[in-house]
XYZ file of N, CA and C in Angstrom:
390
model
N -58.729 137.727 -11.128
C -58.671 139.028 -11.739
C -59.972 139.810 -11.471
N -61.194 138.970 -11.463
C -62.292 139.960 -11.219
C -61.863 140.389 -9.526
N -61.763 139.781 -8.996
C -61.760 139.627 -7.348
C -61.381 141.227 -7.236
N -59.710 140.753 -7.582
C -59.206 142.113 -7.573
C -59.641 143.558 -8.449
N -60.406 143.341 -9.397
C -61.195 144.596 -9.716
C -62.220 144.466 -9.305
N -63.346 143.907 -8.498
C -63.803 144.233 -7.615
C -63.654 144.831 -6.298
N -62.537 144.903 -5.455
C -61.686 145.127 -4.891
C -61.523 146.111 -4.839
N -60.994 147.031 -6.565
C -60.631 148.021 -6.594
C -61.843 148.701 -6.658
N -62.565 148.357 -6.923
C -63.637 149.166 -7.375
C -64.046 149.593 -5.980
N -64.650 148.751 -4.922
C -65.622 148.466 -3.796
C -64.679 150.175 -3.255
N -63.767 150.524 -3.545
C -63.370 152.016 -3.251
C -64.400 153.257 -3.514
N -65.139 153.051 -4.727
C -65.753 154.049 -5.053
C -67.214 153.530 -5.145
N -67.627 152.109 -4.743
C -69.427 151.897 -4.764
C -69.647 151.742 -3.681
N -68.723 151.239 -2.660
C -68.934 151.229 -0.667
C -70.237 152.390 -0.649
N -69.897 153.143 -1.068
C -71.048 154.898 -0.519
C -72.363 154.145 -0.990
N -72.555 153.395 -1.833
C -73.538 152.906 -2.281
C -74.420 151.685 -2.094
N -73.370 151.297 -1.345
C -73.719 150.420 -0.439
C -73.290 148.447 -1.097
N -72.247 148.763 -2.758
C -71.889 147.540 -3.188
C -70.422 147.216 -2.657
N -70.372 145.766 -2.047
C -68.933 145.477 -1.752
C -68.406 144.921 -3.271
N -67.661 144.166 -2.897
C -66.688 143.548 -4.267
C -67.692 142.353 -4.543
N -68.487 141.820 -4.470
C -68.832 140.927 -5.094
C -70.083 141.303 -5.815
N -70.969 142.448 -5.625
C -71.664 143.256 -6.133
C -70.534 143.781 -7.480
N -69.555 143.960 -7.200
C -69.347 144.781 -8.423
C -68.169 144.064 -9.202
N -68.332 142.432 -8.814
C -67.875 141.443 -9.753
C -69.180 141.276 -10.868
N -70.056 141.519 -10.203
C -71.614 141.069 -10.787
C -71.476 142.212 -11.723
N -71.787 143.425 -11.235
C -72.214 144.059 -12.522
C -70.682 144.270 -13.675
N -69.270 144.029 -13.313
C -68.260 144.103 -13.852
C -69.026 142.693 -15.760
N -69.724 141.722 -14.816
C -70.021 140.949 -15.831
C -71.374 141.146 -16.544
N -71.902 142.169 -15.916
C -72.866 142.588 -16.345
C -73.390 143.514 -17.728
N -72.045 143.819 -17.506
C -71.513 145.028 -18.550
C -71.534 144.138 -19.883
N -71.223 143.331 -19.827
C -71.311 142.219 -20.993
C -72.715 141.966 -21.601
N -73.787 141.226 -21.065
C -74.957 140.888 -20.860
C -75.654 141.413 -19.435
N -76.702 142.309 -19.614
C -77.640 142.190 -18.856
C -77.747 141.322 -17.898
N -78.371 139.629 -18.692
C -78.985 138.661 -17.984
C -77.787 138.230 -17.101
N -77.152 138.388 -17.023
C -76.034 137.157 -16.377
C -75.425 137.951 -15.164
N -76.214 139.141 -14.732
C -76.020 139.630 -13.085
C -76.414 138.637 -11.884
N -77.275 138.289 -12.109
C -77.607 137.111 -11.223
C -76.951 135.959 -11.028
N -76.346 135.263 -12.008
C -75.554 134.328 -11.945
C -73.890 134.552 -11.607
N -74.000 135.765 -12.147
C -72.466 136.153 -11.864
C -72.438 136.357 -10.245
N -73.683 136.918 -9.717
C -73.527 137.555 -7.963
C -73.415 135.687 -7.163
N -74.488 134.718 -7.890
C -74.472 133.882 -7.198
C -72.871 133.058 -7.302
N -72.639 133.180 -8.277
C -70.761 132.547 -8.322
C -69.971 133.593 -7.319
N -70.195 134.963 -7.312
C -68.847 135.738 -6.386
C -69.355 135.448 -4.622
N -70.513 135.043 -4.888
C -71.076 134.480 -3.545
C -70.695 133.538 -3.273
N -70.247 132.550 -3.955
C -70.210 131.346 -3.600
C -68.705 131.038 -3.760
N -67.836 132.220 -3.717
C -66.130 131.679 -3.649
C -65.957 131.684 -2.484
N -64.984 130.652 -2.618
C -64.099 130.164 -1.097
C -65.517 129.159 -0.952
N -66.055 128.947 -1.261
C -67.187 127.832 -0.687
C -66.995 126.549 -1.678
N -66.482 125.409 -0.739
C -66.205 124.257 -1.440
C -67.305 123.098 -1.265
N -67.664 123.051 -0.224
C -68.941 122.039 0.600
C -69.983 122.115 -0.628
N -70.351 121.173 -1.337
C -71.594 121.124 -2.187
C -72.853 120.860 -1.354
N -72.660 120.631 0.045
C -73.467 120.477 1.083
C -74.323 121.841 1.658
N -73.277 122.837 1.272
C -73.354 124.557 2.200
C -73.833 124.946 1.382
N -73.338 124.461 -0.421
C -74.193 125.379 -1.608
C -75.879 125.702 -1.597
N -76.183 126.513 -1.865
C -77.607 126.474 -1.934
C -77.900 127.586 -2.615
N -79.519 128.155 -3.005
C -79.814 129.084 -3.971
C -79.115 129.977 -3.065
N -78.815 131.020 -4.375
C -78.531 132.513 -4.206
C -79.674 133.711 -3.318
N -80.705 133.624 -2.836
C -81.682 133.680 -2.430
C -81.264 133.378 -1.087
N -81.306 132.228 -0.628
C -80.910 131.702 0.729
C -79.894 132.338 1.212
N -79.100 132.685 0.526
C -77.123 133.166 0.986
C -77.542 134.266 1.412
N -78.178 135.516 0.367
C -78.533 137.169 0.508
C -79.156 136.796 1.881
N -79.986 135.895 2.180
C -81.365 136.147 3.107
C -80.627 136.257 5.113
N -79.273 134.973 4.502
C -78.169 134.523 5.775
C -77.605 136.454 5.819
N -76.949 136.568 5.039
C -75.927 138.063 4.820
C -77.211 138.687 5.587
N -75.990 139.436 6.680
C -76.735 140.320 7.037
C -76.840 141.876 6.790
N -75.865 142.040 5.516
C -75.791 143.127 4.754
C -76.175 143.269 3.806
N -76.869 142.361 3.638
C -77.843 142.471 1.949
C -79.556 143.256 2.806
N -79.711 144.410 2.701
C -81.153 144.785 3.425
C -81.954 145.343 1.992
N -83.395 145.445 2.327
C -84.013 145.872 1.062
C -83.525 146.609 0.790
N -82.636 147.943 1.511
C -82.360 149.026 0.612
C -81.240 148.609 -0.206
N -80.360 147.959 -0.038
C -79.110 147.131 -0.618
C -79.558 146.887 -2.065
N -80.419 145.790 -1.985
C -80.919 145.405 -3.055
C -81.610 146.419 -4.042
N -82.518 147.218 -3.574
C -83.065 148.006 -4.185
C -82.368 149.176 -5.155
N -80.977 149.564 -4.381
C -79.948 150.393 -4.909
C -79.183 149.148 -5.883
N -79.372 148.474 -5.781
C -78.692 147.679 -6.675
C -79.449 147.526 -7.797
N -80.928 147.086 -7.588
C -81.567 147.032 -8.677
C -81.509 148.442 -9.717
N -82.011 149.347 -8.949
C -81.947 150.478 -9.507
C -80.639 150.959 -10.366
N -79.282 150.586 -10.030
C -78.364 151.261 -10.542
C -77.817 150.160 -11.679
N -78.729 148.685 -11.635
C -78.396 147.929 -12.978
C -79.222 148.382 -13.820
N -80.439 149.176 -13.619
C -81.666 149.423 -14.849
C -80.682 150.942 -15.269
N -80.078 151.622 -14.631
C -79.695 153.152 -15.198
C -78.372 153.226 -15.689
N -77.248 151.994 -15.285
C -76.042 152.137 -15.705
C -75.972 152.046 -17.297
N -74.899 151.671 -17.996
C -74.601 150.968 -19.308
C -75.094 149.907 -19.558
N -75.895 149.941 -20.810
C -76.752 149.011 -21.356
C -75.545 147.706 -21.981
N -75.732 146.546 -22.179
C -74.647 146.068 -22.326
C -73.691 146.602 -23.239
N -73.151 145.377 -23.861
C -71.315 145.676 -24.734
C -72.224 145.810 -25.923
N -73.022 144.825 -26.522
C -73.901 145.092 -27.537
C -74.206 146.549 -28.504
N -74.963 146.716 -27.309
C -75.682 147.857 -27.711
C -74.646 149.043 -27.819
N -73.337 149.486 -27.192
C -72.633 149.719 -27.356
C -71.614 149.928 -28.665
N -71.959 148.633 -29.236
C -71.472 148.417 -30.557
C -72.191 148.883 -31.570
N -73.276 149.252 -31.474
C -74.670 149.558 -32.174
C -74.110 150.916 -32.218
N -74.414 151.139 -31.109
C -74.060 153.270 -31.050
C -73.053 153.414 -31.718
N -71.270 152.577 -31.415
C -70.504 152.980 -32.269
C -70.625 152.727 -33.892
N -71.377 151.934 -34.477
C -71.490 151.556 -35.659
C -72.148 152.883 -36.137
N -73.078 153.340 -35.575
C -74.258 154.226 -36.311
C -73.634 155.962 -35.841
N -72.383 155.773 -34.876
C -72.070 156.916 -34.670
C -70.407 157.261 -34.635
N -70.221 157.352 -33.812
C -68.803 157.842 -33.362
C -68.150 157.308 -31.553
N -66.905 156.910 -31.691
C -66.566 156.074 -30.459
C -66.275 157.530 -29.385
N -66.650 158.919 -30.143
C -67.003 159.674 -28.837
C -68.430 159.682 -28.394
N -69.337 159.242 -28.966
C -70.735 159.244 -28.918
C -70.733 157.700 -27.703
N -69.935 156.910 -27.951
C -69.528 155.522 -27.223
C -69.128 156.329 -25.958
N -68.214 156.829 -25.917
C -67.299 157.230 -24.402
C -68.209 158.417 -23.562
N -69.273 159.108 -24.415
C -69.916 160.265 -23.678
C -71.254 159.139 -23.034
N -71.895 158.285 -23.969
C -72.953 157.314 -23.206
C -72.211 156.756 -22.098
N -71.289 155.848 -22.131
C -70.526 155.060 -20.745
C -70.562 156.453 -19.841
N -69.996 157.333 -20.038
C -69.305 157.980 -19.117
C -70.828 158.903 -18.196
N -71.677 159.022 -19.012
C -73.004 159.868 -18.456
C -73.758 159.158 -17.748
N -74.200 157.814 -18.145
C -74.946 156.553 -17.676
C -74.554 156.165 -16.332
N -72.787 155.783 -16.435
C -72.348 155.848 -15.598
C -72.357 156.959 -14.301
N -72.476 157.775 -14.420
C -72.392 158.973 -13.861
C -73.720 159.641 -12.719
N -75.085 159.217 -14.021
C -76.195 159.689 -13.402
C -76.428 158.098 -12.940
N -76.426 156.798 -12.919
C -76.729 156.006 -12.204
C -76.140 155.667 -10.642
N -74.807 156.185 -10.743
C -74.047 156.238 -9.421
C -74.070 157.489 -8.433
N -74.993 158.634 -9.440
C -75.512 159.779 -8.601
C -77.193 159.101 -7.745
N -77.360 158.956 -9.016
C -79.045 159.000 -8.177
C -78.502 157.643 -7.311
N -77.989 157.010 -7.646
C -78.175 155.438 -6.573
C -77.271 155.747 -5.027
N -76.622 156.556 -5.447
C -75.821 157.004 -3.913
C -76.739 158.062 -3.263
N -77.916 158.956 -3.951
C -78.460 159.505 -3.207
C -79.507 158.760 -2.825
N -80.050 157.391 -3.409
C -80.909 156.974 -2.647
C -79.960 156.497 -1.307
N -79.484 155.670 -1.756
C -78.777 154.527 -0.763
C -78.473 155.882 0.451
N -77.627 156.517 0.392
C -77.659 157.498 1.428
C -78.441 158.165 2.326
N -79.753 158.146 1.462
C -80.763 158.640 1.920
C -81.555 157.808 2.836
N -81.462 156.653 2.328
C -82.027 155.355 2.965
C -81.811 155.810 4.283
N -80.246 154.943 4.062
C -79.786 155.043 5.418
C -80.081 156.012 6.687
N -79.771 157.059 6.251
C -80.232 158.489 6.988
C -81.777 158.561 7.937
N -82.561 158.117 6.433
C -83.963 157.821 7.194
C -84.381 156.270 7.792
N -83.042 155.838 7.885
C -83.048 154.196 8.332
C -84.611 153.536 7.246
N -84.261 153.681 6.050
C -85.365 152.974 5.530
C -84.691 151.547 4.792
N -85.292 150.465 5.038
C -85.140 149.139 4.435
C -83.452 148.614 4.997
N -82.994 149.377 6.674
C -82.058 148.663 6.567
C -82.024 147.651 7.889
């Protein structure tokens, strides 16, 4: 199920330079913060059965030859500006209103996938970090 909403998604973060397993990661991210990393190293590591081939998450990005600093960097950047987790979420709706909930997702969302597509775009353009 993530696969395939990653999948669907990789429609509208491609410009940004995330395929589907980037946006299995932050799909679980949305939950907790911490657990982007672990979530990228599991969507990395499907279809991989060999406990021999496994190795850090680190090593895999370094093999990919589509993970480039700017990759990463747009990635980093658009996990610090998106939606803060489910948590905090719950916080806002407690102390406010579940339109005060849907205008944060929807703005966060919005200006993190602006500015991160104009870097990532920009990158590219000026061939920086790829």
């Amino acid at each position: 199920m993530a696969g395939r909403l990653g999948r669907l998604l990789e429609r509208i973060t491609a410009a940004n330079g995330f395929d589907y397993k980037v946006n299995i990661a932050l799909v679980g991210d949305f939950i907790a913060k911490e657990v982007i990393v672990s979530t990228l190293g599991t969507a990395n590591s499907l279809g991989s059965v060999d406990p021999e081939e496994s190795g850090l998450l680190a090593e895999k990005l370094k093999r990919d030859s589509r993970w480039t600093p700017l990759r990463a960097f747009t990635l980093i950047l658009f996990t610090m500006l998106y939606v803060p987790c489910f948590a905090t979420l719950v916080v806002i709706r407690k102390e406010s209103s579940m339109k005060w909930v849907g205008f944060y997702v929807a703005f966060n969302l919005i200006v993190a996938y602006a500015i991160t597509f104009a870097v990532y775009q920009g990158g590219k353009a000026l061939s920086l970090g790829v």
